[in-house]
Short mmCIF file of C-alpha atoms in Angstrom, two decimals:
data_model
loop_
_atom_site.label_atom_id
_atom_site.label_comp_id
_atom_site.label_asym_id
_atom_site.label_seq_id
_atom_site.Cartn_x
_atom_site.Cartn_y
_atom_site.Cartn_z
CA UNK A 1210 15.30 -198.64 29.88
CA UNK A 1211 13.95 -195.19 30.75
CA UNK A 1212 13.88 -193.22 27.51
CA UNK A 1213 13.99 -189.63 28.79
CA UNK A 1214 13.80 -188.09 32.24
CA UNK A 1215 14.43 -184.87 34.10
CA UNK A 1216 15.92 -184.64 37.59
CA UNK A 1217 14.76 -181.49 39.37
CA UNK A 1218 17.26 -180.31 42.01
CA UNK A 1219 18.04 -177.30 44.17
CA UNK A 1220 21.32 -175.37 44.27
CA UNK A 1221 22.19 -177.05 47.56
CA UNK A 1222 22.39 -180.43 45.84
CA UNK A 1223 25.84 -181.78 44.96
CA UNK A 1224 25.47 -181.69 41.19
CA UNK A 1225 28.89 -183.13 40.36
CA UNK A 1226 28.25 -186.15 42.58
CA UNK A 1227 24.86 -186.59 40.91
CA UNK A 1228 26.47 -186.60 37.47
CA UNK A 1229 29.04 -189.12 38.67
CA UNK A 1230 26.37 -191.53 39.97
CA UNK A 1231 24.54 -191.35 36.63
CA UNK A 1232 27.65 -192.25 34.63
CA UNK A 1233 28.58 -195.04 37.06
CA UNK A 1234 25.14 -196.56 36.50
CA UNK A 1235 24.31 -196.30 40.22
CA UNK A 1236 21.29 -194.00 39.92
CA UNK A 1237 19.94 -195.42 36.63
CA UNK A 1238 21.14 -199.07 36.44
CA UNK A 1239 19.96 -199.48 32.83
CA UNK A 1240 22.68 -197.00 31.79
CA UNK A 1241 25.53 -199.01 33.36
CA UNK A 1242 26.56 -200.76 30.14
CA UNK A 1243 25.93 -197.80 27.83
CA UNK A 1244 28.16 -195.06 26.46
CA UNK A 1245 27.11 -191.65 27.81
CA UNK A 1246 28.13 -188.04 27.25
CA UNK A 1247 27.78 -184.84 29.28
CA UNK A 1248 26.53 -181.50 27.94
CA UNK A 1249 27.40 -179.01 30.68
CA UNK A 1250 29.32 -175.85 31.55
CA UNK A 1251 31.64 -178.23 33.41
CA UNK A 1252 32.71 -179.74 30.07
CA UNK A 1253 32.83 -176.35 28.35
CA UNK A 1254 35.14 -174.97 31.04
CA UNK A 1255 37.48 -177.95 30.65
CA UNK A 1256 37.76 -177.38 26.90
CA UNK A 1257 38.35 -173.65 27.45
CA UNK A 1258 41.07 -174.39 30.04
CA UNK A 1259 42.77 -176.68 27.50
CA UNK A 1260 42.67 -173.92 24.89
CA UNK A 1261 44.29 -171.49 27.32
CA UNK A 1262 46.99 -173.91 28.50
CA UNK A 1263 47.84 -175.67 25.25
CA UNK A 1264 46.60 -173.27 22.54
CA UNK A 1265 44.76 -176.16 20.90
CA UNK A 1266 41.11 -176.14 19.84
CA UNK A 1267 39.41 -179.50 20.40
CA UNK A 1268 36.01 -177.95 19.74
CA UNK A 1269 35.49 -175.17 17.18
CA UNK A 1270 32.40 -173.05 16.54
CA UNK A 1271 30.65 -172.65 13.19
CA UNK A 1272 32.80 -169.57 12.54
CA UNK A 1273 35.96 -171.58 13.40
CA UNK A 1274 36.55 -169.44 16.47
CA UNK A 1275 37.90 -170.82 19.73
CA UNK A 1276 35.44 -171.41 22.56
CA UNK A 1277 37.27 -168.79 24.63
CA UNK A 1278 36.51 -166.03 22.12
CA UNK A 1279 32.95 -167.09 21.30
CA UNK A 1280 29.59 -166.15 22.74
CA UNK A 1281 27.81 -168.47 25.16
CA UNK A 1282 25.38 -169.47 22.41
CA UNK A 1283 28.17 -170.32 19.97
CA UNK A 1284 29.94 -172.33 22.67
CA UNK A 1285 26.92 -174.43 23.56
CA UNK A 1286 25.96 -175.11 19.94
CA UNK A 1287 29.55 -176.16 19.17
CA UNK A 1288 29.71 -178.45 22.20
CA UNK A 1289 26.38 -180.08 21.33
CA UNK A 1290 27.52 -180.72 17.74
CA UNK A 1291 30.78 -182.18 19.05
CA UNK A 1292 28.93 -184.51 21.42
CA UNK A 1293 26.38 -185.66 18.84
CA UNK A 1294 29.19 -186.54 16.41
CA UNK A 1295 30.37 -189.12 18.98
CA UNK A 1296 26.96 -190.88 18.82
CA UNK A 1297 26.48 -191.52 22.56
CA UNK A 1298 23.80 -193.94 23.78
CA UNK A 1299 22.55 -191.35 26.24
CA UNK A 1300 23.16 -187.67 26.94
CA UNK A 1301 23.14 -185.92 30.31
CA UNK A 1302 22.38 -182.21 29.95
CA UNK A 1303 22.90 -179.63 32.68
CA UNK A 1304 21.79 -175.95 32.75
CA UNK A 1305 21.13 -176.24 29.05
CA UNK A 1306 19.60 -172.76 28.60
CA UNK A 1307 21.81 -170.67 30.90
CA UNK A 1308 22.91 -167.32 29.35
CA UNK A 1309 21.24 -168.13 26.02
CA UNK A 1310 18.97 -165.81 24.07
CA UNK A 1311 15.48 -166.94 23.05
CA UNK A 1312 16.45 -167.79 19.47
CA UNK A 1313 19.43 -169.93 20.53
CA UNK A 1314 17.32 -171.66 23.18
CA UNK A 1315 14.82 -172.56 20.46
CA UNK A 1316 17.56 -173.90 18.15
CA UNK A 1317 19.07 -176.10 20.87
CA UNK A 1318 15.64 -177.31 21.97
CA UNK A 1319 14.86 -178.37 18.37
CA UNK A 1320 18.22 -180.11 18.05
CA UNK A 1321 17.68 -182.00 21.29
CA UNK A 1322 14.14 -182.91 20.24
CA UNK A 1323 15.49 -184.51 17.06
CA UNK A 1324 18.25 -186.24 19.03
CA UNK A 1325 15.66 -187.62 21.48
CA UNK A 1326 14.29 -189.86 18.72
CA UNK A 1327 17.47 -191.96 18.81
CA UNK A 1328 19.21 -191.12 22.08
CA UNK A 1329 18.11 -191.21 25.73
CA UNK A 1330 18.29 -187.82 27.40
CA UNK A 1331 18.63 -187.07 31.11
CA UNK A 1332 18.09 -183.41 31.98
CA UNK A 1333 19.35 -181.96 35.26
CA UNK A 1334 17.21 -178.88 35.93
CA UNK A 1335 16.85 -176.38 38.75
CA UNK A 1336 14.18 -174.25 37.03
CA UNK A 1337 10.84 -175.92 36.27
CA UNK A 1338 10.26 -173.82 33.16
CA UNK A 1339 13.55 -175.07 31.65
CA UNK A 1340 12.47 -178.74 31.52
CA UNK A 1341 12.31 -179.81 27.87
CA UNK A 1342 8.75 -180.35 26.60
CA UNK A 1343 9.40 -183.88 25.29
CA UNK A 1344 10.44 -185.03 28.78
CA UNK A 1345 7.35 -186.27 30.62
CA UNK A 1346 9.02 -188.20 33.46
CA UNK A 1347 10.26 -185.81 36.14
CA UNK A 1348 11.97 -186.94 39.33
CA UNK A 1349 13.62 -185.66 42.47
CA UNK A 1350 16.20 -187.50 44.54
CA UNK A 1351 15.35 -188.64 48.06
CA UNK A 1352 17.55 -191.01 50.05
CA UNK A 1353 19.76 -191.52 46.97
CA UNK A 1354 16.94 -192.85 44.79
CA UNK A 1355 14.73 -191.30 42.12
CA UNK A 1356 11.20 -190.47 43.23
CA UNK A 1357 8.48 -189.02 41.07
CA UNK A 1358 8.29 -185.23 41.27
CA UNK A 1359 4.96 -183.73 42.27
CA UNK A 1360 4.59 -180.19 40.98
CA UNK A 1361 1.69 -179.56 43.36
CA UNK A 1362 3.85 -180.35 46.38
CA UNK A 1363 6.82 -178.25 45.32
CA UNK A 1364 6.04 -174.55 45.36
CA UNK A 1365 8.41 -171.62 45.30
CA UNK A 1366 8.87 -170.25 48.79
CA UNK A 1367 7.80 -166.72 49.65
CA UNK A 1368 10.60 -164.52 51.03
CA UNK A 1369 10.49 -161.15 52.75
CA UNK A 1370 13.42 -159.03 53.90
CA UNK A 1371 11.98 -157.27 56.96
CA UNK A 1372 14.88 -154.95 57.88
CA UNK A 1373 14.95 -151.64 55.99
CA UNK A 1374 17.98 -150.95 53.81
CA UNK A 1375 20.70 -148.60 55.13
CA UNK A 1376 19.61 -144.98 54.85
CA UNK A 1377 21.55 -142.37 52.90
CA UNK A 1378 22.44 -140.77 56.24
CA UNK A 1379 25.20 -143.38 56.56
CA UNK A 1380 26.90 -142.00 53.46
CA UNK A 1381 28.60 -138.75 52.60
CA UNK A 1382 26.28 -136.62 50.45
CA UNK A 1383 27.15 -136.72 46.76
CA UNK A 1384 25.82 -134.61 43.94
CA UNK A 1385 24.29 -136.83 41.28
CA UNK A 1386 23.93 -135.39 37.80
CA UNK A 1387 21.13 -136.77 35.67
CA UNK A 1388 21.15 -138.65 33.43
CA UNK A 1389 23.57 -141.07 35.05
CA UNK A 1390 24.34 -142.68 31.70
CA UNK A 1391 23.80 -141.10 28.29
CA UNK A 1392 24.57 -142.65 24.89
CA UNK A 1393 24.09 -140.22 21.99
CA UNK A 1394 24.21 -141.76 18.48
CA UNK A 1395 26.88 -144.28 19.50
CA UNK A 1396 28.10 -146.59 16.73
CA UNK A 1397 30.74 -149.27 17.29
CA UNK A 1398 32.61 -151.50 14.84
CA UNK A 1399 35.13 -154.28 15.42
CA UNK A 1400 37.26 -154.67 12.32
CA UNK A 1401 34.70 -155.23 9.53
CA UNK A 1402 31.84 -156.12 11.87
CA UNK A 1403 29.27 -153.52 12.88
CA UNK A 1404 28.17 -153.98 16.51
CA UNK A 1405 26.09 -150.93 17.46
CA UNK A 1406 24.31 -148.52 15.16
CA UNK A 1407 23.37 -145.01 16.38
CA UNK A 1408 22.42 -146.00 19.92
CA UNK A 1409 20.79 -143.20 21.93
CA UNK A 1410 19.71 -144.09 25.46
CA UNK A 1411 19.56 -142.54 28.93
CA UNK A 1412 19.45 -144.03 32.42
CA UNK A 1413 18.28 -141.67 35.16
CA UNK A 1414 18.53 -141.86 38.94
CA UNK A 1415 16.15 -144.39 40.50
CA UNK A 1416 15.10 -146.03 37.23
CA UNK A 1417 14.93 -149.81 36.85
CA UNK A 1418 15.92 -151.02 33.36
CA UNK A 1419 16.27 -154.39 31.70
CA UNK A 1420 18.68 -154.58 28.77
CA UNK A 1421 17.79 -157.35 26.31
CA UNK A 1422 19.03 -158.61 22.97
CA UNK A 1423 20.28 -161.79 21.29
CA UNK A 1424 23.76 -163.19 21.93
CA UNK A 1425 26.22 -161.03 19.98
CA UNK A 1426 23.89 -158.02 19.75
CA UNK A 1427 26.25 -155.75 21.70
CA UNK A 1428 25.03 -155.92 25.31
CA UNK A 1429 28.50 -156.76 26.64
CA UNK A 1430 30.00 -154.00 24.50
CA UNK A 1431 27.62 -151.46 26.03
CA UNK A 1432 28.38 -152.66 29.56
CA UNK A 1433 32.12 -152.44 28.93
CA UNK A 1434 31.73 -148.82 27.83
CA UNK A 1435 29.90 -147.99 31.06
CA UNK A 1436 31.74 -150.07 33.64
CA UNK A 1437 35.01 -150.97 31.94
CA UNK A 1438 37.75 -149.24 30.03
CA UNK A 1439 36.69 -150.16 26.50
CA UNK A 1440 38.83 -148.00 24.17
CA UNK A 1441 35.96 -148.02 21.66
CA UNK A 1442 34.09 -145.66 24.02
CA UNK A 1443 36.59 -142.86 23.44
CA UNK A 1444 35.58 -140.57 20.61
CA UNK A 1445 31.94 -141.50 21.14
CA UNK A 1446 29.32 -139.17 22.63
CA UNK A 1447 28.93 -140.97 25.98
CA UNK A 1448 28.38 -139.19 29.30
CA UNK A 1449 28.73 -141.00 32.63
CA UNK A 1450 27.63 -139.27 35.84
CA UNK A 1451 27.87 -135.83 34.26
CA UNK A 1452 31.34 -136.35 32.75
CA UNK A 1453 31.86 -136.92 29.04
CA UNK A 1454 33.84 -140.05 28.24
CA UNK A 1455 37.38 -139.21 27.16
CA UNK A 1456 37.56 -135.86 28.97
CA UNK A 1457 40.11 -137.05 31.51
CA UNK A 1458 37.82 -138.91 33.86
CA UNK A 1459 39.29 -141.56 36.17
CA UNK A 1460 38.16 -145.15 35.67
CA UNK A 1461 38.39 -145.55 39.44
CA UNK A 1462 36.03 -142.57 39.97
CA UNK A 1463 33.52 -144.13 37.59
CA UNK A 1464 33.69 -147.56 39.23
CA UNK A 1465 33.17 -145.95 42.64
CA UNK A 1466 29.75 -144.84 41.38
CA UNK A 1467 28.77 -148.29 40.09
CA UNK A 1468 27.85 -151.47 41.90
CA UNK A 1469 28.42 -154.47 39.65
CA UNK A 1470 27.37 -158.10 39.86
CA UNK A 1471 27.67 -160.93 37.34
CA UNK A 1472 27.06 -164.65 37.83
CA UNK A 1473 30.58 -165.09 36.40
CA UNK A 1474 32.02 -163.26 39.44
CA UNK A 1475 31.50 -166.33 41.61
CA UNK A 1476 34.36 -168.06 39.80
CA UNK A 1477 36.76 -165.39 41.05
CA UNK A 1478 35.87 -165.62 44.74
CA UNK A 1479 37.78 -168.69 45.91
CA UNK A 1480 39.44 -167.22 49.02
CA UNK A 1481 38.18 -168.33 52.41
CA UNK A 1482 36.96 -164.88 53.46
CA UNK A 1483 34.22 -164.42 56.04
CA UNK A 1484 30.79 -163.20 55.00
CA UNK A 1485 31.35 -159.93 56.86
CA UNK A 1486 34.72 -159.25 55.21
CA UNK A 1487 33.27 -160.08 51.81
CA UNK A 1488 30.65 -157.34 52.19
CA UNK A 1489 33.12 -154.76 53.58
CA UNK A 1490 35.51 -155.42 50.65
CA UNK A 1491 32.92 -153.78 48.39
CA UNK A 1492 34.09 -150.38 49.59
CA UNK A 1493 37.50 -151.09 48.03
CA UNK A 1494 36.47 -153.23 45.00
CA UNK A 1495 38.98 -155.90 46.01
CA UNK A 1496 38.77 -159.70 46.18
CA UNK A 1497 39.57 -159.99 49.87
CA UNK A 1498 39.92 -157.33 52.55
CA UNK A 1499 43.35 -155.66 52.57
CA UNK A 1500 42.52 -152.29 54.15
CA UNK A 1501 41.15 -151.47 57.56
CA UNK A 1502 37.58 -150.22 57.14
CA UNK A 1503 36.36 -147.12 58.93
CA UNK A 1504 33.79 -147.28 61.71
CA UNK A 1505 31.17 -145.89 59.31
CA UNK A 1506 31.97 -148.60 56.75
CA UNK A 1507 31.70 -151.31 59.40
CA UNK A 1508 28.28 -149.97 60.48
CA UNK A 1509 27.00 -150.02 56.90
CA UNK A 1510 28.25 -153.59 56.37
CA UNK A 1511 26.65 -154.70 59.63
CA UNK A 1512 23.35 -153.15 58.57
CA UNK A 1513 23.44 -155.11 55.31
CA UNK A 1514 24.19 -158.29 57.27
CA UNK A 1515 21.03 -157.67 59.30
CA UNK A 1516 19.04 -157.05 56.10
CA UNK A 1517 20.20 -160.43 54.79
CA UNK A 1518 19.57 -162.05 58.21
CA UNK A 1519 23.24 -163.07 58.28
CA UNK A 1520 24.56 -160.95 61.13
CA UNK A 1521 24.81 -163.94 63.48
CA UNK A 1522 26.82 -165.91 60.88
CA UNK A 1523 28.99 -162.99 59.71
CA UNK A 1524 32.20 -164.84 60.68
CA UNK A 1525 31.21 -167.92 58.71
CA UNK A 1526 33.12 -168.65 55.47
CA UNK A 1527 31.50 -167.09 52.39
CA UNK A 1528 32.17 -170.26 50.38
CA UNK A 1529 30.06 -172.31 52.82
CA UNK A 1530 26.90 -170.51 51.71
CA UNK A 1531 24.55 -171.81 49.03
CA UNK A 1532 24.96 -170.33 45.57
CA UNK A 1533 21.83 -168.23 46.04
CA UNK A 1534 22.94 -166.82 49.39
CA UNK A 1535 26.41 -166.10 47.99
CA UNK A 1536 24.74 -163.87 45.41
CA UNK A 1537 22.82 -162.00 48.09
CA UNK A 1538 26.14 -161.27 49.83
CA UNK A 1539 27.69 -160.07 46.56
CA UNK A 1540 24.71 -157.78 45.92
CA UNK A 1541 25.22 -156.30 49.40
CA UNK A 1542 28.92 -156.00 48.55
CA UNK A 1543 27.99 -154.04 45.40
CA UNK A 1544 25.56 -151.79 47.33
CA UNK A 1545 27.63 -150.79 50.38
CA UNK A 1546 28.99 -147.77 48.50
CA UNK A 1547 25.41 -146.54 47.92
CA UNK A 1548 26.20 -146.44 44.19
CA UNK A 1549 24.06 -144.31 41.86
CA UNK A 1550 23.99 -147.30 39.44
CA UNK A 1551 23.76 -151.06 40.05
CA UNK A 1552 24.54 -153.34 37.08
CA UNK A 1553 23.31 -156.94 37.18
CA UNK A 1554 24.73 -159.06 34.35
CA UNK A 1555 22.83 -162.38 33.92
CA UNK A 1556 22.41 -162.50 37.71
CA UNK A 1557 20.06 -165.49 37.96
CA UNK A 1558 21.97 -167.86 35.68
CA UNK A 1559 22.34 -171.21 37.47
CA UNK A 1560 19.99 -170.39 40.34
CA UNK A 1561 17.16 -172.72 41.33
CA UNK A 1562 13.57 -171.50 41.56
CA UNK A 1563 13.67 -170.68 45.27
CA UNK A 1564 17.02 -168.86 45.16
CA UNK A 1565 15.90 -166.91 42.07
CA UNK A 1566 12.79 -165.77 43.97
CA UNK A 1567 14.96 -164.73 46.94
CA UNK A 1568 17.32 -162.80 44.66
CA UNK A 1569 14.43 -161.01 42.94
CA UNK A 1570 12.94 -160.03 46.30
CA UNK A 1571 16.17 -158.26 47.27
CA UNK A 1572 16.48 -156.44 43.92
CA UNK A 1573 12.87 -155.26 44.09
CA UNK A 1574 13.56 -153.98 47.63
CA UNK A 1575 16.59 -152.02 46.39
CA UNK A 1576 14.47 -150.55 43.58
CA UNK A 1577 11.75 -149.55 46.04
CA UNK A 1578 13.83 -148.19 48.93
CA UNK A 1579 16.81 -146.48 47.27
CA UNK A 1580 17.57 -143.97 44.51
CA UNK A 1581 20.03 -146.39 42.92
CA UNK A 1582 19.27 -146.95 39.25
CA UNK A 1583 19.28 -150.65 38.29
CA UNK A 1584 20.43 -152.06 34.96
CA UNK A 1585 19.39 -155.72 34.74
CA UNK A 1586 20.94 -157.51 31.76
CA UNK A 1587 19.36 -160.85 30.91
CA UNK A 1588 17.57 -162.90 28.28
CA UNK A 1589 15.31 -164.30 30.96
CA UNK A 1590 12.21 -162.47 32.16
CA UNK A 1591 11.94 -163.38 35.82
CA UNK A 1592 8.33 -163.59 36.97
CA UNK A 1593 9.22 -162.02 40.33
CA UNK A 1594 11.35 -159.16 38.99
CA UNK A 1595 9.69 -155.88 38.03
CA UNK A 1596 11.77 -153.58 35.77
CA UNK A 1597 10.02 -150.33 34.82
CA UNK A 1598 11.61 -150.08 31.37
CA UNK A 1599 13.09 -152.46 28.80
CA UNK A 1600 15.73 -151.47 26.24
CA UNK A 1601 16.14 -154.00 23.46
CA UNK A 1602 19.03 -154.35 21.00
CA UNK A 1603 17.92 -155.62 17.60
CA UNK A 1604 20.75 -156.81 15.30
CA UNK A 1605 20.95 -155.91 11.61
CA UNK A 1606 23.73 -155.81 9.05
CA UNK A 1607 24.72 -152.25 10.00
CA UNK A 1608 24.90 -153.02 13.71
CA UNK A 1609 22.27 -153.37 16.41
CA UNK A 1610 19.70 -150.65 16.79
CA UNK A 1611 17.99 -149.95 20.10
CA UNK A 1612 14.38 -149.46 21.04
CA UNK A 1613 12.43 -148.94 24.25
CA UNK A 1614 9.73 -151.56 24.70
CA UNK A 1615 6.44 -150.41 26.14
#
């Protein structure tokens, strides 16, 4: 029996069918009579759905919280503990490090390393760097069989978007007040727990920032005070686009100045909209197109379609695209308004190496050709992405403090 192996796949591969063939013993016949378990976001989402529908926790975190109200790191650690307690003969793991901070990645890697001494592990990976170090046998699937993976033959493709981005002449001139975002000695507590401690930070027009910090350090809290309607922001010294938070500003006016993308957004787009309509809907921040766009808005959307080399397939269904190309469309959707600020929340989670490179190429182009400030929030440092500045949240007992890394 094969002790441990990794199966390296692209986003275009039918992952759920792959998992099914493993558990049926069709892909790895030696597993056919064994008891296996799956460690995947697929399983996590099923448990979370059960919590929502039935109010019952089948898996609890170390702090006895539900999965729904826990961080991604807490969820994955709880699921792994739950699976190990069942003593499976083999474990299939999928996207094991997605959305996890470095410390949590290290903890789970150590736990899996210990488990590997008694249990066979099959890792499904779409990023080469994520393959666990104790797994030496790496395969790809060709003609429904496992074939040895050759790292020398599989190189990340080089992508170039030739068309220039839409010029500001398309858009009505707007006065942008710098800094776009200003936190001045912001401290946030939830009940007895301190989240942020005296955070002072500015984002100016055209800057490219990465926001880093462990799970639970307050990154989501900061984003919700910029993009959302977090009531904790009121009473704090926060200025957004020249207007102090709590001075009667409209949430809609703020969101009009922000383009937002998160890998989680893909779950919400299940309608069979065309690629063209998906991009145009960014002017209205709606899931689906319910208003008639102006001629100017149509021209901007068509320009973005040409940038993405998708103009000829603009009437094709958005859901028919690969996961990587769906994200390109959603970035264009976020950018059609020519927003002063673009927020990218864990944007490459779940992407394969080629799609991640394609995504990074587009973001670097936006950084180079526009005055839009970019806030990239991720634990992962993408080799092809080039932020100018990094702001790191460092937790302590009085709440996370912030520092600019040089």
